[in-house]
Amino acid sequence: MEKITKNTLVSLSLKLEDEKGNLIDESDELMYLHGGYNQIFPKLEAELEGKKVGDTFELLLAPAEAFGEYDESLVAKESLQDLPEDVTVGMELEGENEAIAWVVESIEDEYAVLNANHELAGITLKASGEILEMEHLSDEGVDEILKMEHEH
């Protein structure tokens, strides 16, 4: 029976829960290209190496292995005068560094609190699921998938 190795297109179900068992996210079918292409968390990819269709998995992902540690330096108070007039809680704003998206967490009289941490930063996650399908790809097939990924 085929096993997951480098350049395998893998389809799996995935459930993410916090340490208390609260459901964070659930996907009936998630596809990724196995082999260090940074399409899923490295620790999860390592766990899936060698598995076959029908196998299940369950592992804990520490914050550093998932969405990162919570970073207080990514929380800022900004004067409302420096923000768009129509600013609302939940709105995403681009910072001077375009790689960082700031989310408006709260609005007070004179200022807004902005946070650029991922919403799941600092949370240990339990990942579980099952391998649904897999297909070993040729180098051309791998190139095609990676090309599609860069076009998004």
PDB file of C-alpha atoms in Angstrom:
ATOM      1  CA  MET A   1       0.000   0.000   0.000  1.00  0.00           C
ATOM      2  CA  GLU A   2       1.244   3.477  -0.862  1.00  0.00           C
ATOM      3  CA  LYS A   3       2.579   5.679   1.909  1.00  0.00           C
ATOM      4  CA  ILE A   4       2.957   9.438   2.179  1.00  0.00           C
ATOM      5  CA  THR A   5       6.417  10.499   1.010  1.00  0.00           C
ATOM      6  CA  LYS A   6       7.911  13.596  -0.634  1.00  0.00           C
ATOM      7  CA  ASN A   7       5.868  14.902  -3.589  1.00  0.00           C
ATOM      8  CA  THR A   8       2.656  13.179  -2.518  1.00  0.00           C
ATOM      9  CA  LEU A   9      -0.555  15.164  -2.962  1.00  0.00           C
ATOM     10  CA  VAL A  10      -2.452  14.384   0.241  1.00  0.00           C
ATOM     11  CA  SER A  11      -6.135  14.859   1.008  1.00  0.00           C
ATOM     12  CA  LEU A  12      -7.093  14.662   4.670  1.00  0.00           C
ATOM     13  CA  SER A  13      -9.740  15.628   7.155  1.00  0.00           C
ATOM     14  CA  LEU A  14      -8.438  17.954   9.850  1.00  0.00           C
ATOM     15  CA  LYS A  15      -9.862  19.135  13.148  1.00  0.00           C
ATOM     16  CA  LEU A  16      -8.125  21.737  15.304  1.00  0.00           C
ATOM     17  CA  GLU A  17      -9.094  22.115  18.958  1.00  0.00           C
ATOM     18  CA  ASP A  18      -7.652  24.127  21.822  1.00  0.00           C
ATOM     19  CA  GLU A  19      -6.385  22.440  24.981  1.00  0.00           C
ATOM     20  CA  LYS A  20      -9.869  22.536  26.522  1.00  0.00           C
ATOM     21  CA  GLY A  21     -11.348  20.664  23.564  1.00  0.00           C
ATOM     22  CA  ASN A  22     -13.088  23.692  22.036  1.00  0.00           C
ATOM     23  CA  LEU A  23     -13.361  23.366  18.266  1.00  0.00           C
ATOM     24  CA  ILE A  24     -11.214  25.982  16.508  1.00  0.00           C
ATOM     25  CA  ASP A  25     -11.499  24.795  12.904  1.00  0.00           C
ATOM     26  CA  GLU A  26     -12.644  21.735  11.018  1.00  0.00           C
ATOM     27  CA  SER A  27     -12.056  20.815   7.401  1.00  0.00           C
ATOM     28  CA  ASP A  28     -13.713  17.829   5.743  1.00  0.00           C
ATOM     29  CA  GLU A  29     -11.080  17.841   3.034  1.00  0.00           C
ATOM     30  CA  LEU A  30      -7.769  19.672   3.064  1.00  0.00           C
ATOM     31  CA  MET A  31      -5.242  19.072   0.304  1.00  0.00           C
ATOM     32  CA  TYR A  32      -1.537  19.788   0.529  1.00  0.00           C
ATOM     33  CA  LEU A  33       1.685  18.810  -1.215  1.00  0.00           C
ATOM     34  CA  HIS A  34       3.875  16.754   1.122  1.00  0.00           C
ATOM     35  CA  GLY A  35       7.609  17.277   1.187  1.00  0.00           C
ATOM     36  CA  GLY A  36       8.667  20.468   2.944  1.00  0.00           C
ATOM     37  CA  TYR A  37       6.762  22.961   0.782  1.00  0.00           C
ATOM     38  CA  ASN A  38       5.445  24.830   3.850  1.00  0.00           C
ATOM     39  CA  GLN A  39       1.814  24.144   3.000  1.00  0.00           C
ATOM     40  CA  ILE A  40       1.026  22.785   6.482  1.00  0.00           C
ATOM     41  CA  PHE A  41       2.733  23.011   9.878  1.00  0.00           C
ATOM     42  CA  PRO A  42       6.114  21.187   9.749  1.00  0.00           C
ATOM     43  CA  LYS A  43       5.374  19.098  12.873  1.00  0.00           C
ATOM     44  CA  LEU A  44       2.054  17.944  11.367  1.00  0.00           C
ATOM     45  CA  GLU A  45       3.770  17.107   8.086  1.00  0.00           C
ATOM     46  CA  ALA A  46       6.390  15.056   9.954  1.00  0.00           C
ATOM     47  CA  GLU A  47       3.588  13.182  11.752  1.00  0.00           C
ATOM     48  CA  LEU A  48       1.951  12.307   8.411  1.00  0.00           C
ATOM     49  CA  GLU A  49       5.146  11.006   6.776  1.00  0.00           C
ATOM     50  CA  GLY A  50       4.751   7.285   6.007  1.00  0.00           C
ATOM     51  CA  LYS A  51       1.011   7.137   6.718  1.00  0.00           C
ATOM     52  CA  LYS A  52      -1.462   5.619   4.249  1.00  0.00           C
ATOM     53  CA  VAL A  53      -5.102   6.130   3.265  1.00  0.00           C
ATOM     54  CA  GLY A  54      -7.382   5.372   6.220  1.00  0.00           C
ATOM     55  CA  ASP A  55      -4.733   6.112   8.857  1.00  0.00           C
ATOM     56  CA  THR A  56      -5.703   8.579  11.565  1.00  0.00           C
ATOM     57  CA  PHE A  57      -3.499  11.007  13.438  1.00  0.00           C
ATOM     58  CA  GLU A  58      -3.575  13.132  16.578  1.00  0.00           C
ATOM     59  CA  LEU A  59      -0.879  15.427  17.914  1.00  0.00           C
ATOM     60  CA  LEU A  60      -0.364  18.556  19.978  1.00  0.00           C
ATOM     61  CA  LEU A  61       1.080  21.663  18.361  1.00  0.00           C
ATOM     62  CA  ALA A  62       2.717  24.131  20.741  1.00  0.00           C
ATOM     63  CA  PRO A  63       2.194  27.790  19.789  1.00  0.00           C
ATOM     64  CA  ALA A  64       5.671  27.971  18.204  1.00  0.00           C
ATOM     65  CA  GLU A  65       4.774  24.929  16.048  1.00  0.00           C
ATOM     66  CA  ALA A  66       1.470  26.424  14.886  1.00  0.00           C
ATOM     67  CA  PHE A  67       0.549  30.127  14.690  1.00  0.00           C
ATOM     68  CA  GLY A  68       3.384  31.470  16.852  1.00  0.00           C
ATOM     69  CA  GLU A  69       3.753  32.828  20.352  1.00  0.00           C
ATOM     70  CA  TYR A  70       1.653  35.827  21.359  1.00  0.00           C
ATOM     71  CA  ASP A  71       3.841  38.915  20.864  1.00  0.00           C
ATOM     72  CA  GLU A  72       2.947  41.965  22.984  1.00  0.00           C
ATOM     73  CA  SER A  73       4.990  44.171  20.630  1.00  0.00           C
ATOM     74  CA  LEU A  74       2.334  43.487  17.974  1.00  0.00           C
ATOM     75  CA  VAL A  75      -0.321  45.269  20.046  1.00  0.00           C
ATOM     76  CA  ALA A  76      -0.509  49.048  19.698  1.00  0.00           C
ATOM     77  CA  LYS A  77      -2.662  51.985  20.759  1.00  0.00           C
ATOM     78  CA  GLU A  78      -3.253  54.422  17.911  1.00  0.00           C
ATOM     79  CA  SER A  79      -4.924  57.793  18.065  1.00  0.00           C
ATOM     80  CA  LEU A  80      -8.243  57.807  16.222  1.00  0.00           C
ATOM     81  CA  GLN A  81      -6.980  60.928  14.414  1.00  0.00           C
ATOM     82  CA  ASP A  82      -4.346  58.759  12.705  1.00  0.00           C
ATOM     83  CA  LEU A  83      -6.865  56.139  11.516  1.00  0.00           C
ATOM     84  CA  PRO A  84      -9.553  56.154   8.801  1.00  0.00           C
ATOM     85  CA  GLU A  85     -12.759  57.950   9.855  1.00  0.00           C
ATOM     86  CA  ASP A  86     -14.861  54.817   9.291  1.00  0.00           C
ATOM     87  CA  VAL A  87     -12.683  52.577  11.502  1.00  0.00           C
ATOM     88  CA  THR A  88     -14.652  49.767  13.214  1.00  0.00           C
ATOM     89  CA  VAL A  89     -13.841  46.873  15.533  1.00  0.00           C
ATOM     90  CA  GLY A  90     -12.691  43.876  13.490  1.00  0.00           C
ATOM     91  CA  MET A  91     -11.481  46.010  10.575  1.00  0.00           C
ATOM     92  CA  GLU A  92      -8.091  45.068   9.091  1.00  0.00           C
ATOM     93  CA  LEU A  93      -5.609  47.854   8.456  1.00  0.00           C
ATOM     94  CA  GLU A  94      -2.306  47.641   6.606  1.00  0.00           C
ATOM     95  CA  GLY A  95       0.677  48.892   8.511  1.00  0.00           C
ATOM     96  CA  GLU A  96       3.712  50.657   7.098  1.00  0.00           C
ATOM     97  CA  ASN A  97       5.147  47.180   6.657  1.00  0.00           C
ATOM     98  CA  GLU A  98       2.672  45.648   4.200  1.00  0.00           C
ATOM     99  CA  ALA A  99       3.461  42.151   5.427  1.00  0.00           C
ATOM    100  CA  ILE A 100       1.651  42.966   8.678  1.00  0.00           C
ATOM    101  CA  ALA A 101      -2.123  43.288   8.922  1.00  0.00           C
ATOM    102  CA  TRP A 102      -3.423  45.039  12.025  1.00  0.00           C
ATOM    103  CA  VAL A 103      -6.886  44.189  13.334  1.00  0.00           C
ATOM    104  CA  VAL A 104      -8.844  46.779  15.312  1.00  0.00           C
ATOM    105  CA  GLU A 105      -9.546  45.064  18.652  1.00  0.00           C
ATOM    106  CA  SER A 106     -11.327  47.876  20.452  1.00  0.00           C
ATOM    107  CA  ILE A 107     -12.131  51.554  20.135  1.00  0.00           C
ATOM    108  CA  GLU A 108     -12.056  53.969  23.080  1.00  0.00           C
ATOM    109  CA  ASP A 109     -12.794  57.710  23.181  1.00  0.00           C
ATOM    110  CA  GLU A 110      -9.506  58.921  21.723  1.00  0.00           C
ATOM    111  CA  TYR A 111      -7.746  55.791  20.484  1.00  0.00           C
ATOM    112  CA  ALA A 112      -8.075  52.282  19.041  1.00  0.00           C
ATOM    113  CA  VAL A 113      -6.222  49.141  20.110  1.00  0.00           C
ATOM    114  CA  LEU A 114      -4.670  47.349  17.120  1.00  0.00           C
ATOM    115  CA  ASN A 115      -3.325  43.800  17.174  1.00  0.00           C
ATOM    116  CA  ALA A 116      -1.162  42.139  14.493  1.00  0.00           C
ATOM    117  CA  ASN A 117      -0.899  38.744  16.215  1.00  0.00           C
ATOM    118  CA  HIS A 118      -2.601  35.834  14.437  1.00  0.00           C
ATOM    119  CA  GLU A 119      -5.907  35.192  16.211  1.00  0.00           C
ATOM    120  CA  LEU A 120      -4.578  31.750  17.273  1.00  0.00           C
ATOM    121  CA  ALA A 121      -1.142  32.987  18.416  1.00  0.00           C
ATOM    122  CA  GLY A 122      -0.158  31.687  21.829  1.00  0.00           C
ATOM    123  CA  ILE A 123      -2.599  28.763  21.726  1.00  0.00           C
ATOM    124  CA  THR A 124      -1.605  25.104  21.928  1.00  0.00           C
ATOM    125  CA  LEU A 125      -3.646  23.168  19.368  1.00  0.00           C
ATOM    126  CA  LYS A 126      -4.681  19.538  19.131  1.00  0.00           C
ATOM    127  CA  ALA A 127      -4.728  18.453  15.485  1.00  0.00           C
ATOM    128  CA  SER A 128      -6.529  15.256  14.523  1.00  0.00           C
ATOM    129  CA  GLY A 129      -7.911  13.713  11.390  1.00  0.00           C
ATOM    130  CA  GLU A 130      -7.697  10.976   8.801  1.00  0.00           C
ATOM    131  CA  ILE A 131      -5.859  10.459   5.513  1.00  0.00           C
ATOM    132  CA  LEU A 132      -8.550  10.374   2.796  1.00  0.00           C
ATOM    133  CA  GLU A 133      -6.630  10.117  -0.483  1.00  0.00           C
ATOM    134  CA  MET A 134      -3.126  10.445  -1.846  1.00  0.00           C
ATOM    135  CA  GLU A 135      -1.404  10.609  -5.181  1.00  0.00           C
ATOM    136  CA  HIS A 136       2.318  10.497  -5.878  1.00  0.00           C
ATOM    137  CA  LEU A 137       3.162  13.233  -8.365  1.00  0.00           C
ATOM    138  CA  SER A 138       5.762  13.504 -11.086  1.00  0.00           C
ATOM    139  CA  ASP A 139       8.199  16.409 -10.975  1.00  0.00           C
ATOM    140  CA  GLU A 140       6.017  18.114 -13.592  1.00  0.00           C
ATOM    141  CA  GLY A 141       2.921  17.627 -11.402  1.00  0.00           C
ATOM    142  CA  VAL A 142       4.754  19.110  -8.418  1.00  0.00           C
ATOM    143  CA  ASP A 143       5.901  22.097 -10.501  1.00  0.00           C
ATOM    144  CA  GLU A 144       2.324  22.656 -11.701  1.00  0.00           C
ATOM    145  CA  ILE A 145       0.952  22.750  -8.131  1.00  0.00           C
ATOM    146  CA  LEU A 146       3.706  25.059  -6.907  1.00  0.00           C
ATOM    147  CA  LYS A 147       3.126  27.353  -9.904  1.00  0.00           C
ATOM    148  CA  MET A 148      -0.624  27.506  -9.140  1.00  0.00           C
ATOM    149  CA  GLU A 149       0.177  28.331  -5.512  1.00  0.00           C
ATOM    150  CA  HIS A 150       2.276  31.347  -6.546  1.00  0.00           C
ATOM    151  CA  GLU A 151      -0.420  32.658  -8.889  1.00  0.00           C
ATOM    152  CA  HIS A 152      -2.867  33.197  -5.997  1.00  0.00           C
TER     153      HIS A 152
END
